[in-house]
Tab-separated table of C-alpha atoms in Angstrom:
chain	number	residue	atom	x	y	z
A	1	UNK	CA	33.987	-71.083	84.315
A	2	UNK	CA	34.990	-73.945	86.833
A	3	UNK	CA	32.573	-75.577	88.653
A	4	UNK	CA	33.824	-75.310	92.506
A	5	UNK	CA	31.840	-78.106	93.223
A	6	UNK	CA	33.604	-80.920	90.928
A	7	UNK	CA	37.297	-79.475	90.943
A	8	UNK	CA	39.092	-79.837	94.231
A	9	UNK	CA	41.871	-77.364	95.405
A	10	UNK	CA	44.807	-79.437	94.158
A	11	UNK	CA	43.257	-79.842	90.936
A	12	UNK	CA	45.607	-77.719	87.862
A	13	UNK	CA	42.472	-76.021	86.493
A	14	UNK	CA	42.321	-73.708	89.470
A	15	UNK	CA	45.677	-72.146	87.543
A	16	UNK	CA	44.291	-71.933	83.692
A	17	UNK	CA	43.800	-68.755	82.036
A	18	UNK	CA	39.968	-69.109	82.026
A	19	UNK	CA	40.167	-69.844	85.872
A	20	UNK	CA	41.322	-66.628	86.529
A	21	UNK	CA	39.337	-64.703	83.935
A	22	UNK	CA	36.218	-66.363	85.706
A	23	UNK	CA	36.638	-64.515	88.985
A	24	UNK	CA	36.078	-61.411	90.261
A	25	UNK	CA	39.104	-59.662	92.580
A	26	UNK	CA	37.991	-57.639	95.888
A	27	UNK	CA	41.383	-56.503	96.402
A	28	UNK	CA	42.289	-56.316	92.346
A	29	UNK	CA	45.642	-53.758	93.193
A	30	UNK	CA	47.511	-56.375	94.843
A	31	UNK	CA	48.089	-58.244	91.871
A	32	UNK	CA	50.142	-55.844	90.858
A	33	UNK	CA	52.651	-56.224	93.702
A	34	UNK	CA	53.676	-59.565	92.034
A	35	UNK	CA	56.102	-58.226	89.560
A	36	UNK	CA	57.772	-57.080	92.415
A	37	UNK	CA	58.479	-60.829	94.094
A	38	UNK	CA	59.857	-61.548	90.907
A	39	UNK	CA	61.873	-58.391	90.812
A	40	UNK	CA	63.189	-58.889	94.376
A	41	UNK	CA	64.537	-62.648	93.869
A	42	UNK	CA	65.990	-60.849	90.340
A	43	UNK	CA	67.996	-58.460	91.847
A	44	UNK	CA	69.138	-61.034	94.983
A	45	UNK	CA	70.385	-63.079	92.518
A	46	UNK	CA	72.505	-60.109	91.124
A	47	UNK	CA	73.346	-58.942	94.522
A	48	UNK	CA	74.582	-62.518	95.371
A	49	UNK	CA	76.424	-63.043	92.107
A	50	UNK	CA	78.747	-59.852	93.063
A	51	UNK	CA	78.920	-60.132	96.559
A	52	UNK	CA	78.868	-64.064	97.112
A	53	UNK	CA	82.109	-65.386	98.713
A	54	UNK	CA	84.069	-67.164	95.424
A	55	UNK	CA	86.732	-69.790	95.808
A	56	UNK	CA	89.072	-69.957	93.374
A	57	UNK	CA	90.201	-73.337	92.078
A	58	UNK	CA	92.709	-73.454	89.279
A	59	UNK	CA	91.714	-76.421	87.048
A	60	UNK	CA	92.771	-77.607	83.411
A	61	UNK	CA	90.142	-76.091	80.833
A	62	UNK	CA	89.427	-79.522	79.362
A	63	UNK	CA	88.343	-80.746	82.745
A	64	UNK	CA	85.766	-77.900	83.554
A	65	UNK	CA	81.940	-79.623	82.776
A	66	UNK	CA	78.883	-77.575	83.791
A	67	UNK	CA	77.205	-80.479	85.735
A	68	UNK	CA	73.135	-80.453	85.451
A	69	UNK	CA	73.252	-80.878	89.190
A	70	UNK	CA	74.049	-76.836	89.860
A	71	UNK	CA	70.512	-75.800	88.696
A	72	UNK	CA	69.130	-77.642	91.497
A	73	UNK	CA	70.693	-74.377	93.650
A	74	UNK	CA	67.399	-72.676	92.165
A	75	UNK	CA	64.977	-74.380	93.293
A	76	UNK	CA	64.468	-72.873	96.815
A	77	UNK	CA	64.309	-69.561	96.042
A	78	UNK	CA	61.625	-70.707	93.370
A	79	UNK	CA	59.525	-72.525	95.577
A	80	UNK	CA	59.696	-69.356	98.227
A	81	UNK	CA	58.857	-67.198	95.436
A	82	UNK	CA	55.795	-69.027	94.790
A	83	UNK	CA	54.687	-69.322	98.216
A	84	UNK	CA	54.364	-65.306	98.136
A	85	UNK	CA	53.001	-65.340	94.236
A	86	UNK	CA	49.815	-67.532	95.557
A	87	UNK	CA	49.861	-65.382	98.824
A	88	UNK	CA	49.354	-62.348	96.974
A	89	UNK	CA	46.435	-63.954	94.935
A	90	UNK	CA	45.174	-64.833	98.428
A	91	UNK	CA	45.019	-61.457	99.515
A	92	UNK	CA	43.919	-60.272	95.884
A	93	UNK	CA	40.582	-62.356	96.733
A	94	UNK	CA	39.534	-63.956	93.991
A	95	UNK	CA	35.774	-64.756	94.401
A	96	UNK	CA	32.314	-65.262	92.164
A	97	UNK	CA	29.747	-63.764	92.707
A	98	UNK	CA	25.861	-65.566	91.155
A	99	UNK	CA	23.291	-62.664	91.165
A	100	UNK	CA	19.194	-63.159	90.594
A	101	UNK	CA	16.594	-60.527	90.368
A	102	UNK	CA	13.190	-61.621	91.385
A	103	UNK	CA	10.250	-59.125	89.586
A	104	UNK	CA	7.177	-58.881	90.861
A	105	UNK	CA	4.634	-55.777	90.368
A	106	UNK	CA	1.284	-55.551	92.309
A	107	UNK	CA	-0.370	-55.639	88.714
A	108	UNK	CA	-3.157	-54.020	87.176
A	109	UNK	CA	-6.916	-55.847	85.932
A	110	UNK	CA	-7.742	-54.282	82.764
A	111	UNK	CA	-11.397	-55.159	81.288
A	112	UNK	CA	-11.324	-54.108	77.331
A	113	UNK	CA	-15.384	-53.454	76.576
A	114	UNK	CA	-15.417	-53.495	73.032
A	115	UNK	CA	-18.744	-52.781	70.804
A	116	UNK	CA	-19.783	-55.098	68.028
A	117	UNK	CA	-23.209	-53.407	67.153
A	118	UNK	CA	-23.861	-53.339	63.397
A	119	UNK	CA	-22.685	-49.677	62.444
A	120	UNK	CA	-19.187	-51.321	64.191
A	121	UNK	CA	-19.331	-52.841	60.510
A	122	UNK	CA	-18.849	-48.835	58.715
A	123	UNK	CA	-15.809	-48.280	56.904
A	124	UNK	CA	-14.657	-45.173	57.821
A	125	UNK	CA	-11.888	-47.215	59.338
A	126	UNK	CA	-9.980	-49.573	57.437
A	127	UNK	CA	-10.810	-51.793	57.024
A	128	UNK	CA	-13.799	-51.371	59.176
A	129	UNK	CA	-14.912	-50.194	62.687
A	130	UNK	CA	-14.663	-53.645	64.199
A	131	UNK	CA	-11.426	-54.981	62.745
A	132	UNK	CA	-9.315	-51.786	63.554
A	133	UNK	CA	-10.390	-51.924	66.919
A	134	UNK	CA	-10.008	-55.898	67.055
A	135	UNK	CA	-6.227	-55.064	65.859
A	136	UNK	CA	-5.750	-52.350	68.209
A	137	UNK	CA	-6.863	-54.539	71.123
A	138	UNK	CA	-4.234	-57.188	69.874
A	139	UNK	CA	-1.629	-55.013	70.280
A	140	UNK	CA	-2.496	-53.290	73.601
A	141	UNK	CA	-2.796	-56.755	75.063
A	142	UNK	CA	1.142	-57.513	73.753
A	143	UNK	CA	2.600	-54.545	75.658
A	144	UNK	CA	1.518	-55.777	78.690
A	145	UNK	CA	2.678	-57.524	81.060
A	146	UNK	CA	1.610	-59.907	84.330
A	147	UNK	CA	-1.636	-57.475	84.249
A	148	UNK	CA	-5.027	-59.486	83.730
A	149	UNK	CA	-7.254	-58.459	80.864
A	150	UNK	CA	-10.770	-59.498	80.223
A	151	UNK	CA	-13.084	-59.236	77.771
A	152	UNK	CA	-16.541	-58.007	77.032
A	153	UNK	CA	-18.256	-57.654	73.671
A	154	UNK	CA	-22.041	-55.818	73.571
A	155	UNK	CA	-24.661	-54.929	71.096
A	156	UNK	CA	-28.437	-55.416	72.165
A	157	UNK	CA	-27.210	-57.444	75.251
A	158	UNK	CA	-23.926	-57.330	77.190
A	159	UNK	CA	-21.810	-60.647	76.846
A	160	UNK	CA	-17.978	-61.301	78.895
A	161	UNK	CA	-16.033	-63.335	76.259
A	162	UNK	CA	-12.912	-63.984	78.745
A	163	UNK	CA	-12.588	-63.662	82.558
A	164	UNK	CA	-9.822	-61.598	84.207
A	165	UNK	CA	-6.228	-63.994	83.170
A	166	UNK	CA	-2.528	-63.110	81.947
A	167	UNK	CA	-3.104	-65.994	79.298
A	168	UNK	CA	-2.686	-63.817	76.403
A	169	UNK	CA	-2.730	-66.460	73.537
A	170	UNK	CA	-6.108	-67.241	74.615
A	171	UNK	CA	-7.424	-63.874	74.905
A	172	UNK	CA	-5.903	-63.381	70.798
A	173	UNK	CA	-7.733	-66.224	70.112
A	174	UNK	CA	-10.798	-64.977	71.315
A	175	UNK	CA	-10.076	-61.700	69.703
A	176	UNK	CA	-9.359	-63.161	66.140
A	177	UNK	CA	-12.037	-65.858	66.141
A	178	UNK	CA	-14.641	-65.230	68.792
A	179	UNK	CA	-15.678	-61.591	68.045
A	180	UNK	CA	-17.981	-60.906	64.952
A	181	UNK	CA	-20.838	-59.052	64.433
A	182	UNK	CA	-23.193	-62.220	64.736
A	183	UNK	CA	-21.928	-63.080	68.373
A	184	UNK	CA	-24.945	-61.814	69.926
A	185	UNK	CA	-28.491	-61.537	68.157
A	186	UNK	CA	-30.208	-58.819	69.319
A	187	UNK	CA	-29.647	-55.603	67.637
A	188	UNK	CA	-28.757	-52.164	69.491
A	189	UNK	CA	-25.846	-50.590	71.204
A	190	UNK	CA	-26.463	-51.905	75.533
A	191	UNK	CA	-23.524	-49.286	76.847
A	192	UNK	CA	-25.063	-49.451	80.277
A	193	UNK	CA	-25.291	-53.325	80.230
A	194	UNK	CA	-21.634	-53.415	79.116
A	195	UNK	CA	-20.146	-51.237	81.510
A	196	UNK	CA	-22.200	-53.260	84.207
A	197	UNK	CA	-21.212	-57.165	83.136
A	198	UNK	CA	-17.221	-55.639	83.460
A	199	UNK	CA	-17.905	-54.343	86.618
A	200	UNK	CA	-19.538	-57.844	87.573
A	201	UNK	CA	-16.261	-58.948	86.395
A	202	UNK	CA	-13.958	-57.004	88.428
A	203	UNK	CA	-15.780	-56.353	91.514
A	204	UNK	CA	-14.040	-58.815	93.551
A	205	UNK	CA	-10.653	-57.971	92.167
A	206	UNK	CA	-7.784	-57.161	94.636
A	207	UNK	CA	-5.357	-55.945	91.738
A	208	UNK	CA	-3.598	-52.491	93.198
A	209	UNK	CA	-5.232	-50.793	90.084
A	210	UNK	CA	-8.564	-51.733	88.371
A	211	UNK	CA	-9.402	-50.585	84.489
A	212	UNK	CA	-12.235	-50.806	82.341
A	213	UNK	CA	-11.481	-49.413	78.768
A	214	UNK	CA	-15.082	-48.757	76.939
A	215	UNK	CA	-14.729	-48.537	73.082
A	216	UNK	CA	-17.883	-47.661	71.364
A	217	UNK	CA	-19.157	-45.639	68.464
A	218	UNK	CA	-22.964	-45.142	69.265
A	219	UNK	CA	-25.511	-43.816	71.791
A	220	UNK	CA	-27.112	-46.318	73.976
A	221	UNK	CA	-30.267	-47.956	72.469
A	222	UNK	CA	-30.764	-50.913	74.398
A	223	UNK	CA	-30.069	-52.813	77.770
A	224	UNK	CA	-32.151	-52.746	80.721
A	225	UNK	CA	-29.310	-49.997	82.829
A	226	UNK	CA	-28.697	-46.867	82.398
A	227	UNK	CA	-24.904	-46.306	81.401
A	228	UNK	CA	-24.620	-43.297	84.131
A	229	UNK	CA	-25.705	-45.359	87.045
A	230	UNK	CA	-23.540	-48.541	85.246
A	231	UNK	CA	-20.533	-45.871	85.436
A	232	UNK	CA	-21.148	-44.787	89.164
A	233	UNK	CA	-21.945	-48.973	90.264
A	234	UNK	CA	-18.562	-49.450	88.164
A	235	UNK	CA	-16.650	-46.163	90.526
A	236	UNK	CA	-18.353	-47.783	94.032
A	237	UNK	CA	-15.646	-50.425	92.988
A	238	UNK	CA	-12.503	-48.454	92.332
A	239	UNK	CA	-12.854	-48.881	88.689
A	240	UNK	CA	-11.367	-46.395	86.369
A	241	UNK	CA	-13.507	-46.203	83.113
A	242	UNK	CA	-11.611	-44.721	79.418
A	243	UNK	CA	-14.244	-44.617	77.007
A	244	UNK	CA	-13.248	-44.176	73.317
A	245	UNK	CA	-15.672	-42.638	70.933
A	246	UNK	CA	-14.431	-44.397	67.683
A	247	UNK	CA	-16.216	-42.880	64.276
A	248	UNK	CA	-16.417	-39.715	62.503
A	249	UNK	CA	-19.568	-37.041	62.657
A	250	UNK	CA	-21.636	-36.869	59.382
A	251	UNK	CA	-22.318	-39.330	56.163
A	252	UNK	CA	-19.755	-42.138	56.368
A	253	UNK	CA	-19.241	-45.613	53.942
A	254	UNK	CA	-21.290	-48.737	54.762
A	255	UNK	CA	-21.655	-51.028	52.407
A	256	UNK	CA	-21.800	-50.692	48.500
A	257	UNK	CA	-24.600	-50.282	45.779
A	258	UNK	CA	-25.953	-52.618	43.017
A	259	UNK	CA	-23.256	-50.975	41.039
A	260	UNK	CA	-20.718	-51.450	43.851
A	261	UNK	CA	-20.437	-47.510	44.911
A	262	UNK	CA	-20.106	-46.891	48.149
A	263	UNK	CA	-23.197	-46.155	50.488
A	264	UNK	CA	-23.094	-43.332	53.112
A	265	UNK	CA	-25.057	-43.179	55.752
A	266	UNK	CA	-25.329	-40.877	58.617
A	267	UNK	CA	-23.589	-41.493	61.717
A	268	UNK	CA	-23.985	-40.271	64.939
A	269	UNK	CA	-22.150	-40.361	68.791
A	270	UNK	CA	-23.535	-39.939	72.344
A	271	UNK	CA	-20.258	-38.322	73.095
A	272	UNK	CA	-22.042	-36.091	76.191
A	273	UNK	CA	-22.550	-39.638	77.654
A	274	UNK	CA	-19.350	-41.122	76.948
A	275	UNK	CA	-17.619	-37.804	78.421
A	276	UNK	CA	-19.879	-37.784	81.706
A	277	UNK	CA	-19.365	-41.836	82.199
A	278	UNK	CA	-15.045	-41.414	82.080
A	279	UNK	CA	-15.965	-38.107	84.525
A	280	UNK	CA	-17.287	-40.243	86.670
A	281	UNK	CA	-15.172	-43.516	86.690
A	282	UNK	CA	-12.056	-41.081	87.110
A	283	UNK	CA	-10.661	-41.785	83.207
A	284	UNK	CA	-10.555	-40.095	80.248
A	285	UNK	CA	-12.815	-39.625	77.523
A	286	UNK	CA	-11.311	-39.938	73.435
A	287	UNK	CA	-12.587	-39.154	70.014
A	288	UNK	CA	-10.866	-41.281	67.423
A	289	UNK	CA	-11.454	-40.619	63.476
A	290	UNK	CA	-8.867	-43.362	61.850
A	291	UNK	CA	-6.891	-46.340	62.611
A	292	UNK	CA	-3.867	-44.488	63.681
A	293	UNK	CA	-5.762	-42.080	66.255
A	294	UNK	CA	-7.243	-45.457	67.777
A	295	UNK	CA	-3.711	-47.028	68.362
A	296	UNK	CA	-2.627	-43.884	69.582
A	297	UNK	CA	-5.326	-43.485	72.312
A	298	UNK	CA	-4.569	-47.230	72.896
A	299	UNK	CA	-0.533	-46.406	73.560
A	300	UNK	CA	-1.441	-43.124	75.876
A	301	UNK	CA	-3.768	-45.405	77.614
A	302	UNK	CA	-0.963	-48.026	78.182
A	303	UNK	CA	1.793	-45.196	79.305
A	304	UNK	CA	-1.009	-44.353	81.839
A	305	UNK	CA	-1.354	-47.687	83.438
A	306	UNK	CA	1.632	-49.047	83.822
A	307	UNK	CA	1.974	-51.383	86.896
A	308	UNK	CA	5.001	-50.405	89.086
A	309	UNK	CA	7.965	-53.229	88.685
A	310	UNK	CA	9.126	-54.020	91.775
A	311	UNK	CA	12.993	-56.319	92.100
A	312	UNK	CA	14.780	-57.945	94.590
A	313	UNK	CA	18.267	-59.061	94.267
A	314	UNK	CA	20.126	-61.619	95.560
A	315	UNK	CA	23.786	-61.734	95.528
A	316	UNK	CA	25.672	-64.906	96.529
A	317	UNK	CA	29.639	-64.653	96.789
A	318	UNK	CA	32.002	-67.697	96.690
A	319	UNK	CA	35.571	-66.658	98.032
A	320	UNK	CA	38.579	-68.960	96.520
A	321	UNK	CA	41.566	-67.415	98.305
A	322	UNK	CA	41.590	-70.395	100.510
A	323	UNK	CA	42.736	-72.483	96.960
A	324	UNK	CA	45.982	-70.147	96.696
A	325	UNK	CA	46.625	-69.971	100.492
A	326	UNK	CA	47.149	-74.107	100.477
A	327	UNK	CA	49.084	-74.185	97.283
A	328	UNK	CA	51.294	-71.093	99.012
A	329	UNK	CA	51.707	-73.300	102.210
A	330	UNK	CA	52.231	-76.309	100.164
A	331	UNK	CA	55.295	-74.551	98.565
A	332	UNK	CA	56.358	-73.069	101.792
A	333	UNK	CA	56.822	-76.506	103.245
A	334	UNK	CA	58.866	-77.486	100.557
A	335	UNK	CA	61.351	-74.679	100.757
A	336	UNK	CA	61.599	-75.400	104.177
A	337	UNK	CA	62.669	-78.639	103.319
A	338	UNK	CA	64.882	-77.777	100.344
A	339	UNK	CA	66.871	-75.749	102.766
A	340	UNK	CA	67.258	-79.317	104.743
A	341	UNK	CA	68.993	-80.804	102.007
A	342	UNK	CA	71.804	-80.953	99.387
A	343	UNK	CA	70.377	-78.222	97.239
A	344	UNK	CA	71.531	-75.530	99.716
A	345	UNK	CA	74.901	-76.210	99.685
A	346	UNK	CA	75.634	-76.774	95.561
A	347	UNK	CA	78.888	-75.193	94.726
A	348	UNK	CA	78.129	-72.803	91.922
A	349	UNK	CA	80.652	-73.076	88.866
């Protein structure tokens, strides 16, 4: 594509193949009305040759020469002919046109809760509680996009890892090296603690939307708030609380024997409490038994909170018919002064 800004309108690119292939034609149909200027001079040439006024001259066949001089006789119809070609490109319109979208979405601030408590450790989940849910997290935080996410890890106490930001390398760092099951000492599942530090963390947030996604797989033991009043502190803010209940009911794996068999033990889920705290924050409540039930819950999750993407566009048009009109004028002047000359009056052989 030319660059209008270096080429000036005398300069030959304006009449390459890629020149014209570049623009874009408002009034495209005209071009096709230039066969027809070429057609017209075609048959006035005919016309001319059969009805043109001859005088014959009787000369000795040895003495008739076809002098290079009698093609000059074509040159003002060419130059008129022209003139009207770049006219009709004129009118044809040729122009560019340099479009930008600007996105922008009001965006949503997501705080992902996530339990590290010892029976996180149980293997019913491969290849563990914690890791599937570490992964899980990963990937929820790819799909997104200009939202903020935070992060919050409990156990006996309540702990935010990251504030709100949209710097998602950090928050995967903090994911792959920051949470472990030795992060915080004391010992005991703070739900209510949890749900309260990511409400500390979002209460001043002006996002359009505000989410706190609570993934835990026990009943609260420890903390110093109750997870019902956390939930309705957390609502008083516009938050919207999804708690996952990740585990299954019953004996599940934890650890192995002397004799490396695996150890069950018996596992158990405040799910009445995680139901009533999504009631209240306006969410949803989930059960998850595998890896591929958590990712799913994870994907619903994202459908549901999807920020709206708003665009503007911005269209900027460059019009180049002014190019042809000169070189149509330029050839216009000189037919007017071909006619002034010899060239009018060549005697045709």
């Amino acid at each position: 594509m030319l660059d209008e800004t270096i080429y000036k309108w005398y300069s030959p690119e304006w009449f390459t193949p890629s020149a014209f292939k570049s623009f874009d034609w408002a009034n495209a149909f005209v071009l096709y009305l230039i066969p027809l200027v070429l057609l017209l001079f075609a048959l006035k040439w005919l016309v001319g040759t059969k009805l043109k006024q001859k005088l014959p001259v009787a000369l000795p066949k040895q003495e008739i020469e076809k002098h290079w001089t009698s093609y000059l006789r074509f040159i003002p119809n060419l130059l008129i002919a022209l003139s009207l070609i770049f006219i009709l490109v004129s009118l044809a319109r040729p122009q560019r046109t340099n479009e930008e979208v600007e996105q922008w979405s009001e965006g949503i601030d997501i705080a992902l809760v996530i339990d590290i408590s010892e029976s996180m450790q149980i293997e019913d989940f491969k290849p563990n509680r914690l890791e599937s849910a570490k992964r899980t997290a990963r990937d929820f935080i790819a799909g997104r996009q200009q939202d903020r996410i935070g992060l919050v890890i409990f156990s006996g106490d309540a702990y935010s890892l990251s504030p709100l930001t949209t710097d998602y390398e950090l928050l995967y760092k903090f994911i792959d090296e920051e949470i472990d099951f030795n992060k915080i000492e004391n010992r005991g599942t703070a739900i209510g603690s949890a749900i309260a530090v990511g409400t500390n963390r979002m209460r001043e947030s002006e996002a359009a939307s505000k989410v706190m996604i609570l993934l835990s797989d026990g009943d609260n033991t420890a903390g110093n708030i109750d997870p019902i009043t956390a939930a309705e502190l957390a609502a008083a803010y516009d938050i919207k609380i999804y708690t996952i209940g990740i585990g299954k009911e019953g004996k599940v794996p934890f650890g192995k024997d002397f004799f490396g068999r695996p150890n069950y033990v018996e596992n158990t889920l405040d799910e009445t409490t995680l139901r009533e705290i999504a009631k209240i924050g306006n969410g949803q409540f989930y059960r998850v038994s595998d890896n591929e039930a958590l990712r799913n819950v994870f994907d619903l999750i994202d459908e549901y909170e999807k920020a709206e993407i708003k665009e503007t566009r911005y269209k900027n048009t460059t019009d180049f018919y002014p190019i042809y009109l000169k070189w149509a004028l330029v050839f216009f002047i000189l037919f007017l002064f071909s006619k002034s000359t010899f060239i009018s009056n060549i005697l045709e052989d």
